[in-house]
Coordinates of C-alpha atoms (C1' of nucleotides) in Angstrom, one line a residue:
Chain A
X263 CA -20.0 27.6 -27.4
X264 CA -17.3 25.5 -29.0
X265 CA -15.5 28.4 -30.6
X266 CA -13.8 26.2 -33.0
X267 CA -11.8 28.9 -34.8
X268 CA -9.7 26.7 -37.0
X269 CA -7.5 27.7 -39.9
X270 CA -9.6 28.2 -43.0
X271 CA -6.5 29.1 -45.0
X272 CA -7.2 26.4 -47.5
X273 CA -4.7 23.9 -48.8
X274 CA -1.4 25.5 -49.4
X275 CA -0.8 26.6 -45.9
X276 CA 2.7 25.2 -45.7
X277 CA 4.1 26.2 -49.1
X278 CA 6.3 29.2 -50.0
X279 CA 4.3 32.5 -49.9
X280 CA 2.8 33.2 -53.2
X281 CA 3.6 36.9 -53.2
X282 CA 7.2 36.6 -52.2
X283 CA 9.1 37.2 -48.9
X284 CA 11.0 40.4 -48.8
X285 CA 8.1 42.8 -49.5
X286 CA 5.3 43.4 -47.1
X287 CA 5.6 40.3 -45.0
X288 CA 4.8 42.4 -41.9
X289 CA 1.2 43.3 -41.3
X290 CA -1.0 44.8 -38.7
X291 CA -0.8 41.4 -37.0
X292 CA 3.0 41.1 -36.9
X293 CA 5.2 38.6 -38.7
X294 CA 3.5 36.3 -41.2
X295 CA 6.3 33.9 -42.2
X296 CA 9.4 32.6 -40.5
X297 CA 12.4 30.9 -42.0
X298 CA 13.7 27.5 -40.8
X299 CA 16.6 29.3 -39.1
X300 CA 14.2 31.4 -37.1
X301 CA 12.2 28.4 -36.1
X302 CA 15.3 26.6 -34.9
X303 CA 16.4 29.6 -32.8
X304 CA 13.0 29.7 -31.2
X305 CA 13.2 26.0 -30.4
X306 CA 16.8 26.4 -29.0
X307 CA 18.2 23.9 -31.4
X308 CA 21.2 24.3 -33.7
X309 CA 20.1 25.6 -37.1
X310 CA 21.2 23.5 -40.0
X311 CA 24.3 24.8 -41.7
X312 CA 22.2 25.9 -44.7
X313 CA 24.0 23.9 -47.4
X314 CA 21.5 23.9 -50.3
X315 CA 20.2 27.3 -51.4
X316 CA 16.7 26.1 -51.9
X317 CA 16.2 25.8 -48.1
X318 CA 16.2 29.5 -47.7
X319 CA 13.0 29.6 -49.6
X320 CA 11.2 27.4 -47.1
X321 CA 9.0 29.5 -44.9
X322 CA 6.6 28.6 -42.1
X323 CA 3.3 30.4 -41.8
X324 CA 2.3 32.3 -38.7
X325 CA -1.2 32.5 -37.5
X326 CA -2.9 34.8 -34.9
X327 CA -5.3 33.6 -32.2
X328 CA -7.3 35.7 -29.8
X329 CA -7.8 34.9 -26.2
X330 CA -10.1 31.9 -25.8
X331 CA -9.6 30.5 -29.3
X332 CA -8.7 26.9 -29.8
X333 CA -5.6 26.1 -31.9
X334 CA -6.5 22.4 -32.2
X335 CA -9.1 20.2 -30.6
X336 CA -9.2 16.6 -29.3
X337 CA -9.8 14.1 -32.0
X338 CA -9.0 16.5 -34.8
X339 CA -6.8 14.9 -37.5
X340 CA -3.1 15.6 -36.9
X341 CA -1.0 17.3 -39.5
X342 CA 0.7 20.2 -37.8
X343 CA 3.1 20.9 -35.0
X344 CA 2.7 24.4 -33.4
X345 CA 5.4 26.6 -32.1
X346 CA 4.7 29.6 -29.9
X347 CA 6.2 32.9 -31.2
X348 CA 4.3 35.0 -28.7
X349 CA 1.5 34.7 -26.2
X350 CA 0.4 32.2 -23.6
X351 CA -1.7 29.0 -23.9
X352 CA -2.8 25.9 -22.1
X353 CA -3.1 22.4 -23.3
X354 CA -5.9 20.3 -21.9
X355 CA -6.8 16.6 -21.9
X356 CA -10.2 15.2 -21.3
X357 CA -10.2 12.0 -19.3
X358 CA -12.6 9.1 -19.6
X359 CA -15.0 10.7 -17.1
X360 CA -15.1 13.9 -19.0
X361 CA -13.1 16.0 -16.6
X362 CA -10.4 18.3 -17.9
X363 CA -6.7 18.1 -17.1
X364 CA -4.4 20.9 -17.8
X365 CA -1.1 19.4 -19.1
X366 CA 1.1 22.4 -19.9
X367 CA 1.2 26.2 -20.3
X368 CA 3.1 26.7 -23.6
X369 CA 4.7 30.0 -24.1
X370 CA 7.4 31.5 -26.4
X371 CA 9.7 28.9 -27.8
X372 CA 7.5 26.0 -26.8
X373 CA 6.2 23.3 -29.1
X374 CA 2.8 21.6 -28.9
X375 CA 0.7 19.2 -30.8
X376 CA 3.3 16.4 -30.5
X377 CA 0.8 14.1 -28.9
X378 CA -0.9 13.9 -32.3
X379 CA 1.9 12.1 -34.1
X380 CA 1.0 8.7 -32.6
X381 CA -2.5 7.9 -33.6
X382 CA -2.8 10.6 -36.3
X383 CA -5.2 12.6 -34.2
X384 CA -4.6 15.1 -31.4
X385 CA -5.3 13.7 -28.0
X386 CA -5.4 17.1 -26.3
X387 CA -6.6 20.6 -27.1
X388 CA -4.7 23.9 -27.0
X389 CA -6.4 27.1 -26.0
X390 CA -5.0 30.6 -26.2
X391 CA -4.9 32.3 -22.7
X392 CA -3.9 35.6 -24.4
X393 CA -3.6 36.8 -27.9
X394 CA -1.1 34.5 -29.6
X395 CA 1.2 34.4 -32.6
X396 CA 1.7 30.7 -33.5
X397 CA 4.0 29.2 -36.1
X398 CA 2.4 26.4 -38.1
X399 CA 4.8 23.6 -38.9
X400 CA 3.4 20.9 -41.2
X401 CA 4.8 17.7 -39.7
X402 CA 5.4 16.0 -43.0
X403 CA 7.5 18.9 -44.3
X404 CA 9.3 19.1 -41.0
X405 CA 10.3 15.5 -40.8
X406 CA 11.2 15.5 -44.4
X407 CA 13.8 18.1 -43.5
X408 CA 15.4 15.6 -41.2
X409 CA 16.5 13.4 -44.1
X410 CA 18.5 16.2 -45.8
X411 CA 19.9 17.7 -42.5
X412 CA 21.2 15.0 -40.1
X413 CA 21.7 17.5 -37.3
X414 CA 18.2 18.7 -37.7
X415 CA 16.8 15.2 -37.4
X416 CA 18.5 14.5 -34.1
X417 CA 17.4 17.9 -32.9
X418 CA 13.8 16.8 -33.6
X419 CA 14.3 13.7 -31.5
X420 CA 15.9 16.0 -28.9
X421 CA 12.9 18.2 -28.7
X422 CA 10.6 15.3 -28.2
X423 CA 12.9 13.8 -25.7
X424 CA 13.0 17.1 -23.8
X425 CA 9.2 17.0 -23.6
X426 CA 9.3 13.5 -22.2
X427 CA 11.8 14.6 -19.5
X428 CA 9.7 17.6 -18.7
X429 CA 6.6 15.3 -18.2
X430 CA 8.7 13.0 -16.1
X431 CA 9.6 15.8 -13.8
X432 CA 5.9 16.7 -13.6
X433 CA 5.0 13.1 -12.7
X434 CA 7.6 13.2 -10.0
X435 CA 6.3 16.5 -8.6
X436 CA 2.7 15.3 -8.6
X437 CA 3.6 12.0 -6.9
X438 CA 5.9 13.2 -4.2
X439 CA 5.5 16.9 -3.4
X440 CA 3.2 18.7 -1.0
X441 CA 0.8 21.4 -2.2
X442 CA 3.1 24.1 -1.0
X443 CA 6.1 22.7 -2.8
X444 CA 4.2 22.2 -6.0
X445 CA 2.9 25.8 -6.0
X446 CA 6.4 27.1 -5.1
X447 CA 8.0 25.1 -7.9
X448 CA 5.3 26.4 -10.3
X449 CA 6.4 29.9 -9.5
X450 CA 10.1 28.9 -10.0
X451 CA 9.2 27.4 -13.3
X452 CA 7.4 30.6 -14.4
X453 CA 10.3 32.7 -13.2
X454 CA 12.8 30.7 -15.2
X455 CA 10.6 30.7 -18.2
X456 CA 10.1 34.5 -18.1
X457 CA 13.8 35.0 -17.7
X458 CA 14.5 32.8 -20.7
X459 CA 12.1 34.9 -22.7
X460 CA 13.9 38.1 -21.7
X461 CA 11.3 39.4 -19.3
X462 CA 11.8 39.9 -15.6
X463 CA 12.0 36.7 -13.6
X464 CA 11.1 38.3 -10.4
X465 CA 8.0 40.3 -11.3
X466 CA 5.3 39.1 -13.7
X467 CA 1.6 38.5 -14.1
X468 CA 0.0 35.2 -14.1
X469 CA -1.9 34.4 -17.3
X470 CA -4.0 31.6 -15.9
X471 CA -6.7 31.4 -13.2
X472 CA -6.3 29.7 -9.8
X473 CA -8.6 27.0 -11.2
X474 CA -6.2 26.3 -14.1
X475 CA -3.1 26.3 -11.8
X476 CA -4.8 24.0 -9.4
X477 CA -5.9 21.7 -12.1
X478 CA -2.4 21.6 -13.5
X479 CA -0.9 20.9 -10.1
X480 CA -3.5 18.4 -9.0
X481 CA -4.9 20.8 -6.4
X482 CA -8.1 22.7 -5.8
X483 CA -8.3 26.4 -6.6
X484 CA -8.7 27.2 -2.9
X485 CA -5.6 25.3 -2.0
X486 CA -3.7 27.3 -4.6
X487 CA -5.1 30.5 -3.3
X488 CA -4.3 29.6 0.3
X489 CA -0.8 28.6 -0.6
X490 CA -0.2 31.9 -2.4
X491 CA -1.4 33.7 0.7
X492 CA 0.9 31.6 2.9
X493 CA 4.0 32.2 0.7
X494 CA 3.0 35.8 0.8
X495 CA 2.7 35.9 4.5
X496 CA 6.2 34.5 5.1
X497 CA 7.6 36.9 2.6
X498 CA 8.9 34.6 -0.1
X499 CA 6.7 36.3 -2.6
X500 CA 4.2 39.2 -2.9
X501 CA 1.0 38.0 -4.5
X502 CA -1.9 40.3 -5.4
X503 CA -4.4 38.7 -7.7
X504 CA -2.5 37.9 -10.9
X505 CA 0.6 39.9 -10.1
X506 CA 3.6 38.1 -8.6
X507 CA 6.8 39.5 -7.2
X508 CA 9.3 36.9 -6.2
X509 CA 11.5 37.8 -3.2
X510 CA 13.3 34.6 -2.5
X511 CA 13.7 32.3 -5.5
X512 CA 16.1 30.0 -3.8
X513 CA 13.8 29.3 -0.9
X514 CA 11.0 28.6 -3.3
X515 CA 13.2 26.1 -5.1
X516 CA 14.0 24.1 -2.0
X517 CA 10.7 24.5 -0.2
X518 CA 9.3 21.2 0.9
X519 CA 6.7 22.1 3.5
X520 CA 5.7 25.4 5.0
X521 CA 6.8 26.3 8.6
X522 CA 3.9 26.1 11.0
X523 CA 2.2 29.5 10.9
X524 CA 0.1 31.5 13.3
X525 CA -3.1 30.1 12.0
X526 CA -1.8 26.6 12.3
X527 CA -0.6 27.2 15.8
X528 CA -4.2 28.3 16.5
X529 CA -5.6 25.1 15.1
X530 CA -3.2 23.0 17.1
X531 CA -4.1 24.9 20.3
X532 CA -7.8 24.4 19.6
X533 CA -7.2 20.7 19.1
X534 CA -5.2 20.4 22.3
X535 CA -8.0 22.1 24.1
X536 CA -10.6 19.7 22.7
X537 CA -8.5 16.8 23.9
X538 CA -8.2 18.2 27.4
X539 CA -12.0 18.5 27.5
X540 CA -12.4 15.0 26.3
X541 CA -10.0 13.7 28.9
X542 CA -11.7 15.7 31.6
X543 CA -15.1 14.4 30.7
Chain B
X243 CA 26.5 -1.8 -3.9
X244 CA 26.0 -0.1 -7.2
X245 CA 26.0 -3.3 -9.2
X246 CA 26.8 -1.5 -12.4
X247 CA 26.8 -4.5 -14.7
X248 CA 27.2 -2.8 -17.9
X249 CA 28.0 -4.1 -21.3
X250 CA 31.7 -5.0 -21.6
X251 CA 31.2 -6.3 -25.0
X252 CA 33.7 -3.9 -26.5
X253 CA 33.2 -1.6 -29.4
X254 CA 31.4 -3.6 -32.2
X255 CA 28.3 -4.2 -30.1
X256 CA 25.9 -3.2 -32.9
X257 CA 27.5 -4.7 -35.9
X258 CA 26.7 -7.9 -37.7
X259 CA 27.7 -11.0 -35.5
X260 CA 31.2 -12.1 -36.3
X261 CA 30.4 -15.8 -36.4
X262 CA 27.3 -15.7 -38.6
X263 CA 23.6 -15.9 -37.8
X264 CA 22.1 -19.2 -38.9
X265 CA 24.2 -21.5 -36.8
X266 CA 24.2 -21.6 -33.0
X267 CA 22.6 -18.2 -32.4
X268 CA 20.5 -19.7 -29.6
X269 CA 22.3 -20.4 -26.4
X270 CA 21.5 -21.3 -22.8
X271 CA 20.4 -17.7 -22.4
X272 CA 18.1 -17.6 -25.4
X273 CA 18.3 -15.5 -28.5
X274 CA 21.4 -13.4 -29.0
X275 CA 20.6 -11.4 -32.0
X276 CA 17.4 -10.0 -33.6
X277 CA 16.7 -8.6 -37.0
X278 CA 15.2 -5.3 -37.7
X279 CA 11.9 -7.0 -38.6
X280 CA 11.7 -8.7 -35.3
X281 CA 12.4 -5.4 -33.5
X282 CA 9.6 -3.7 -35.4
X283 CA 7.2 -6.4 -34.5
X284 CA 8.1 -6.2 -30.9
X285 CA 7.5 -2.4 -31.0
X286 CA 4.2 -2.9 -32.8
X287 CA 5.2 -0.7 -35.7
X288 CA 5.2 -1.6 -39.4
X289 CA 8.4 -3.3 -40.5
X290 CA 10.1 -1.6 -43.5
X291 CA 9.3 -3.2 -46.8
X292 CA 12.9 -4.6 -46.9
X293 CA 14.0 -3.2 -50.2
X294 CA 17.8 -3.3 -50.0
X295 CA 19.2 -6.7 -49.4
X296 CA 21.9 -5.4 -47.1
X297 CA 19.4 -4.5 -44.4
X298 CA 18.8 -8.2 -43.8
X299 CA 22.3 -8.4 -42.4
X300 CA 21.6 -5.8 -39.7
X301 CA 21.2 -7.4 -36.4
X302 CA 20.6 -6.1 -32.9
X303 CA 22.4 -7.6 -30.0
X304 CA 20.5 -9.1 -27.0
X305 CA 21.8 -8.9 -23.5
X306 CA 20.7 -10.8 -20.3
X307 CA 20.3 -9.1 -17.0
X308 CA 19.6 -10.8 -13.6
X309 CA 17.1 -9.5 -11.1
X310 CA 18.4 -6.4 -9.4
X311 CA 20.9 -5.5 -12.1
X312 CA 20.9 -2.0 -13.6
X313 CA 20.6 -1.6 -17.4
X314 CA 21.7 2.0 -17.3
X315 CA 22.2 4.6 -14.6
X316 CA 21.5 8.3 -14.1
X317 CA 24.1 10.5 -15.7
X318 CA 25.6 7.8 -17.8
X319 CA 26.4 8.9 -21.4
X320 CA 23.5 8.1 -23.7
X321 CA 24.1 5.9 -26.7
X322 CA 21.5 3.1 -26.6
X323 CA 17.8 2.6 -26.6
X324 CA 16.6 -0.6 -25.0
X325 CA 13.7 -2.8 -25.9
X326 CA 12.4 -5.5 -23.6
X327 CA 12.2 -8.9 -25.2
X328 CA 11.3 -10.6 -21.9
X329 CA 11.3 -9.9 -18.3
X330 CA 10.2 -7.0 -16.1
X331 CA 11.9 -3.8 -15.1
X332 CA 11.3 -0.4 -13.4
X333 CA 12.7 3.0 -14.4
X334 CA 13.5 5.4 -11.6
X335 CA 14.2 9.0 -11.4
X336 CA 16.0 10.7 -8.5
X337 CA 14.6 14.1 -7.7
X338 CA 16.6 17.1 -6.4
X339 CA 16.1 16.0 -2.8
X340 CA 17.5 12.6 -3.5
X341 CA 14.2 10.6 -3.3
X342 CA 13.4 8.0 -5.8
X343 CA 10.4 8.2 -8.2
X344 CA 9.3 5.1 -10.2
X345 CA 8.3 6.3 -13.7
X346 CA 7.4 3.1 -15.5
X347 CA 7.5 -0.7 -15.4
X348 CA 8.7 -1.7 -18.8
X349 CA 7.9 -5.2 -20.0
X350 CA 7.9 -7.1 -23.3
X351 CA 7.7 -4.8 -26.3
X352 CA 8.4 -1.6 -24.3
X353 CA 11.2 0.8 -25.1
X354 CA 13.2 2.7 -22.6
X355 CA 16.2 5.0 -22.4
X356 CA 14.5 7.6 -24.6
X357 CA 15.0 10.2 -21.9
X358 CA 18.7 10.2 -22.7
X359 CA 18.4 11.6 -26.2
X360 CA 18.0 15.1 -25.1
X361 CA 21.0 16.0 -23.0
X362 CA 23.1 13.1 -24.2
X363 CA 22.9 11.4 -20.8
X364 CA 20.2 9.2 -19.2
X365 CA 18.1 11.1 -16.7
X366 CA 16.7 7.9 -15.2
X367 CA 17.9 4.5 -14.3
X368 CA 16.5 1.1 -15.3
X369 CA 16.5 -1.8 -12.9
X370 CA 15.6 -5.5 -13.7
X371 CA 12.8 -6.7 -11.5
X372 CA 13.2 -10.2 -12.9
X373 CA 15.7 -11.8 -15.2
X374 CA 15.5 -10.0 -18.4
X375 CA 16.4 -10.3 -22.1
X376 CA 17.0 -6.8 -23.5
X377 CA 17.6 -5.8 -27.1
X378 CA 20.3 -3.1 -27.4
X379 CA 19.5 -0.6 -30.1
X380 CA 22.4 1.9 -30.8
X381 CA 20.6 5.2 -31.3
X382 CA 22.8 6.4 -34.1
X383 CA 22.3 3.3 -36.1
X384 CA 18.6 3.3 -35.4
X385 CA 18.0 6.9 -36.5
X386 CA 20.2 6.4 -39.5
X387 CA 17.7 3.8 -40.6
X388 CA 15.1 6.5 -40.7
X389 CA 16.8 8.1 -43.6
X390 CA 16.6 5.1 -45.8
X391 CA 13.2 3.9 -44.7
X392 CA 10.7 6.8 -44.6
X393 CA 8.0 4.6 -42.9
X394 CA 10.4 3.6 -40.2
X395 CA 11.3 7.2 -39.4
X396 CA 7.7 8.2 -38.8
X397 CA 7.3 5.1 -36.7
X398 CA 10.2 6.2 -34.5
X399 CA 8.4 9.5 -34.0
X400 CA 5.3 7.5 -33.3
X401 CA 7.0 5.5 -30.6
X402 CA 8.2 8.6 -28.9
X403 CA 4.8 10.3 -29.2
X404 CA 3.2 7.2 -27.7
X405 CA 5.4 7.5 -24.7
X406 CA 4.4 11.1 -24.4
X407 CA 0.7 10.3 -24.5
X408 CA 1.3 7.6 -21.9
X409 CA 3.0 10.0 -19.6
X410 CA 0.2 12.5 -20.1
X411 CA -2.3 9.9 -19.0
X412 CA -0.2 9.2 -15.9
X413 CA -0.1 12.9 -15.1
X414 CA -3.9 13.1 -15.4
X415 CA -4.3 10.1 -13.1
X416 CA -2.0 11.4 -10.5
X417 CA -3.6 14.8 -10.6
X418 CA -7.2 13.8 -10.4
X419 CA -7.8 10.2 -9.3
X420 CA -8.3 8.9 -5.7
X421 CA -6.0 6.3 -4.3
X422 CA -8.6 3.6 -5.0
X423 CA -9.0 4.6 -8.6
X424 CA -5.3 4.8 -9.1
X425 CA -4.7 1.3 -7.8
X426 CA -7.7 -0.1 -9.7
X427 CA -6.4 1.4 -12.9
X428 CA -2.9 0.1 -12.2
X429 CA -4.4 -3.4 -12.1
X430 CA -6.3 -2.7 -15.4
X431 CA -3.1 -1.6 -17.0
X432 CA -1.3 -4.7 -15.9
X433 CA -4.2 -6.9 -17.1
X434 CA -4.2 -5.3 -20.6
X435 CA -0.4 -5.5 -20.8
X436 CA -0.4 -9.2 -19.8
X437 CA -3.1 -9.9 -22.3
X438 CA -1.1 -8.2 -25.1
X439 CA 1.9 -10.3 -24.2
X440 CA -0.3 -13.4 -24.6
X441 CA -0.6 -14.3 -20.9
X442 CA -3.7 -14.4 -18.8
X443 CA -5.2 -11.0 -18.2
X444 CA -7.2 -12.1 -15.3
X445 CA -4.6 -14.0 -13.3
X446 CA -1.0 -12.9 -12.8
X447 CA 1.7 -12.2 -10.3
X448 CA 2.9 -8.8 -9.5
X449 CA 6.6 -8.3 -10.1
X450 CA 7.0 -5.3 -8.0
X451 CA 6.7 -4.5 -4.2
X452 CA 3.9 -2.5 -2.6
X453 CA 6.5 0.1 -2.0
X454 CA 7.3 0.3 -5.7
X455 CA 3.7 0.4 -6.7
X456 CA 3.0 3.1 -4.2
X457 CA 5.9 5.2 -5.3
X458 CA 4.7 4.8 -8.9
X459 CA 1.2 5.9 -8.0
X460 CA 2.1 8.7 -5.6
X461 CA 0.9 6.7 -2.6
X462 CA 2.4 5.0 0.4
X463 CA 2.9 1.3 0.5
X464 CA 0.3 1.1 3.3
X465 CA -2.3 2.8 1.2
X466 CA -1.7 0.4 -1.6
X467 CA -2.0 -2.6 0.7
X468 CA -5.2 -1.3 2.3
X469 CA -6.7 -0.6 -1.2
X470 CA -5.8 -4.1 -2.4
X471 CA -7.5 -5.4 0.7
X472 CA -10.6 -3.3 0.1
X473 CA -10.9 -4.3 -3.5
X474 CA -10.5 -7.8 -2.4
X475 CA -13.2 -7.4 0.3
X476 CA -15.8 -6.1 -2.2
X477 CA -15.0 -9.0 -4.6
X478 CA -13.5 -7.1 -7.5
X479 CA -10.2 -8.9 -7.3
X480 CA -8.6 -11.7 -5.2
X481 CA -5.3 -10.5 -3.9
X482 CA -2.9 -12.7 -2.0
X483 CA 0.6 -11.2 -1.6
X484 CA 1.9 -11.0 -5.1
X485 CA -0.8 -13.1 -6.8
X486 CA -3.7 -11.3 -8.4
X487 CA -7.0 -12.6 -9.8
X488 CA -9.2 -10.1 -11.5
X489 CA -13.0 -10.7 -11.1
X490 CA -14.5 -7.6 -12.5
X491 CA -12.3 -5.7 -14.9
X492 CA -15.0 -3.3 -16.0
X493 CA -15.7 -2.2 -12.5
X494 CA -12.0 -1.6 -12.0
X495 CA -11.9 0.5 -15.1
X496 CA -14.7 2.9 -14.0
X497 CA -14.0 2.9 -10.3
X498 CA -13.8 6.4 -8.9
X499 CA -14.2 5.8 -5.1
X500 CA -14.9 2.8 -3.0
X501 CA -18.4 2.3 -1.5
X502 CA -18.3 2.9 2.2
X503 CA -17.3 -0.4 3.8
X504 CA -17.7 -2.1 7.1
X505 CA -14.5 -0.7 8.5
X506 CA -15.4 2.7 7.3
X507 CA -18.8 2.5 8.9
X508 CA -17.0 1.6 12.1
X509 CA -14.9 4.7 11.9
X510 CA -17.9 6.9 11.3
X511 CA -19.7 5.3 14.2
X512 CA -16.7 5.9 16.4
X513 CA -16.6 9.5 15.4
X514 CA -20.2 10.0 16.0
X515 CA -19.8 8.5 19.5
X516 CA -16.9 10.8 20.3
X517 CA -19.1 13.8 19.2
X518 CA -21.9 12.7 21.5
X519 CA -19.5 12.5 24.4
X520 CA -18.2 16.0 23.7
X521 CA -21.7 17.3 23.5
X522 CA -22.7 15.5 26.6
X523 CA -19.7 16.8 28.6
Chain C
dC73 C1' 15.5 -22.8 11.5
dG74 C1' 16.6 -18.2 12.0
dT75 C1' 16.9 -13.9 9.5
dT76 C1' 15.3 -10.5 6.6
dA77 C1' 12.4 -8.3 3.3
dG78 C1' 7.9 -7.6 2.3
dC79 C1' 2.9 -7.4 3.6
dT80 C1' -1.1 -6.4 6.6
dT81 C1' -3.8 -3.9 9.8
dG82 C1' -4.9 -0.5 13.5
dA83 C1' -5.0 4.2 15.6
dA84 C1' -3.9 8.9 15.5
dT85 C1' -3.2 12.8 12.9
dA86 C1' -1.9 15.9 9.1
dC87 C1' -3.1 17.6 4.8
dC88 C1' -6.1 18.9 1.5
dT89 C1' -10.8 19.3 0.0
dT90 C1' -15.5 20.7 0.3
dC91 C1' -18.9 23.9 1.2
dA92 C1' -20.0 28.5 2.1
dA93 C1' -19.8 33.5 2.1
dA94 C1' -17.9 37.8 1.0
dG95 C1' -14.6 40.6 -1.5
dT96 C1' -12.4 42.2 -6.1
dA97 C1' -11.9 43.3 -10.9
dG98 C1' -13.2 43.9 -15.6
dG99 C1' -16.6 44.5 -19.0
dT100 C1' -21.2 45.9 -20.8
dG101 C1' -25.4 48.3 -21.3
dG102 C1' -28.4 51.7 -19.6
Chain D
dC200 C1' -20.4 57.5 -15.9
dC201 C1' -22.2 54.4 -13.0
dA202 C1' -24.6 50.2 -12.0
dC203 C1' -24.7 45.8 -12.7
dC204 C1' -23.1 41.4 -13.9
dT205 C1' -20.0 37.8 -14.2
dA206 C1' -15.9 35.6 -13.5
dC207 C1' -12.3 35.2 -10.4
dT208 C1' -10.2 35.4 -5.7
dT209 C1' -9.9 35.1 -0.8
dT210 C1' -10.9 33.2 3.6
dG211 C1' -13.2 30.4 7.3
dA212 C1' -15.0 26.1 9.1
dA213 C1' -15.9 21.3 8.9
dG214 C1' -14.9 17.0 7.2
dG215 C1' -12.7 13.2 4.6
dT216 C1' -8.7 10.9 2.5
dA217 C1' -4.2 9.4 2.8
dT218 C1' -0.1 9.4 5.8
dT219 C1' 2.5 8.2 9.7
dC220 C1' 3.8 5.4 13.3
dA221 C1' 3.7 1.0 15.2
dA222 C1' 3.1 -3.8 15.8
dG223 C1' 2.4 -8.4 14.2
dC224 C1' 2.4 -11.4 10.4
dT225 C1' 4.0 -14.1 6.0
dA226 C1' 7.2 -16.0 3.0
dA227 C1' 11.5 -16.7 0.9
dC228 C1' 16.3 -17.7 1.4
dG229 C1' 20.5 -19.3 3.2

DNA sequence: CGTTAGCTTGAATACCTTCAAAGTAGGTGG
DNA sequence: CCACCTACTTTGAAGGTATTCAAGCTAACG
């Protein structure tokens, strides 16, 4: 039930590959090791101006996870940061009442596991929503790099600060936006993210369920479904199950509240009627 | 109107005080400089095991702000982190529609300004809710310390990670808790924070308005007021304007939804009546 | 002592949830 | 290959929670 498929790669998981780089580093599963430069590109931070030759040896291990597998669990001792090379995930918190809270949907170029630094244990768990290729970054080795490369250090701070700003935007959205606006902005977020990854920003498939979206946005799955239908009805998007086509990105960005629709007009009419009856009685 | 009272202390704001420490470093306003050790204590992180003697010279400047003054504004170039030595503040974000969002209420021992690291500009503003004594920490100087003191560096990461975890808890609360639970937990948060600062955790004064609390919790000021009244009515707290007395901290911690009260019973009764009338008509 | 910002409370209503039922899609075993 | 099962999605109707609008109140400050 727990499906705790955790690395059983033994101890030397963050050292230089024993049997050398150049050769058969590509396998059935894809790439197995990445250089620091590749990791920096993935994170969209400037790569260090490789001064010392020894750096080039430093490689970060990849690991593959299948849909449903957990990358780390709550309470597990922290030692790694994780960077998504491909695939889709969710990170989940369990609150004091035992209910789940989806915190993010990491995808290519995203980092996760940062919550474990403070407290030395992960406070969230990460679950693969599709087959994933994840780069393992031993935190100790990574922060040690900061000492030799000043630019890299400030970049690490920058990555953490970026996460903070992202979460602040989420707080603001949860605190002040209507259900429609939250769902619309979620689509905008996905669109931008897919564009960044080099895919179509106007046509894509959702990798998560309505339940997961709703949980993430502080809504029920029914509200998410209804809102998708409503956005579909006014032509801003075409939604069919998991498939999304975005027709008016700009409108989605600035949407605050849906225009009163047919069904709403009906509701209002019904209420007015009831009132007349009350007054008449 | 903008009240942008920013440091006009010139360039050398983070160097060793010109006219030496020991002497009249205490003024009408309080302490003017703090050592690294004091800063670490304030942040609740281990102080570096002062190896090199020169470190002892390194001092961080204090600055006083009066109620209403801004410590930094949105868009202002980032160069400082701020640590609260005394007083109360709020940090505020402006979303794309121009509405404000309160993100935190920093108080003694809290750090703020971290959102500015990524992007080199602050994305939020910080406003003093009372007279404040703030320690200015030039980010460059601070991160440079990480290189010489390994423990300090990981502590800096730890502080940022702690902020991330705090924001995650906020997201979870906003997404899943009822208005009552949010207000109750807000009081618990204040109680714990006051206790940590050495004040009473059961009796304190709010430093922020209902409007600010509501904005912070994603509620209207009326809902906050009503919820305070309700918590007051069932005896969990005594609320009178800004003064709070906590009677049952444990109940506040685990509160999910308020038991149906007198006034609610009234509402229900009224509805039932209306229904009968409709049926009768 | 008047003015203003903040707080409380009531009533009406909008928004979102809850409960319920039926439809769709993908995978597995007969 | 089809039937079945399960997980996911859609939609409707009823109901509850929080908001909005409004009015009166309190307290601080000049």
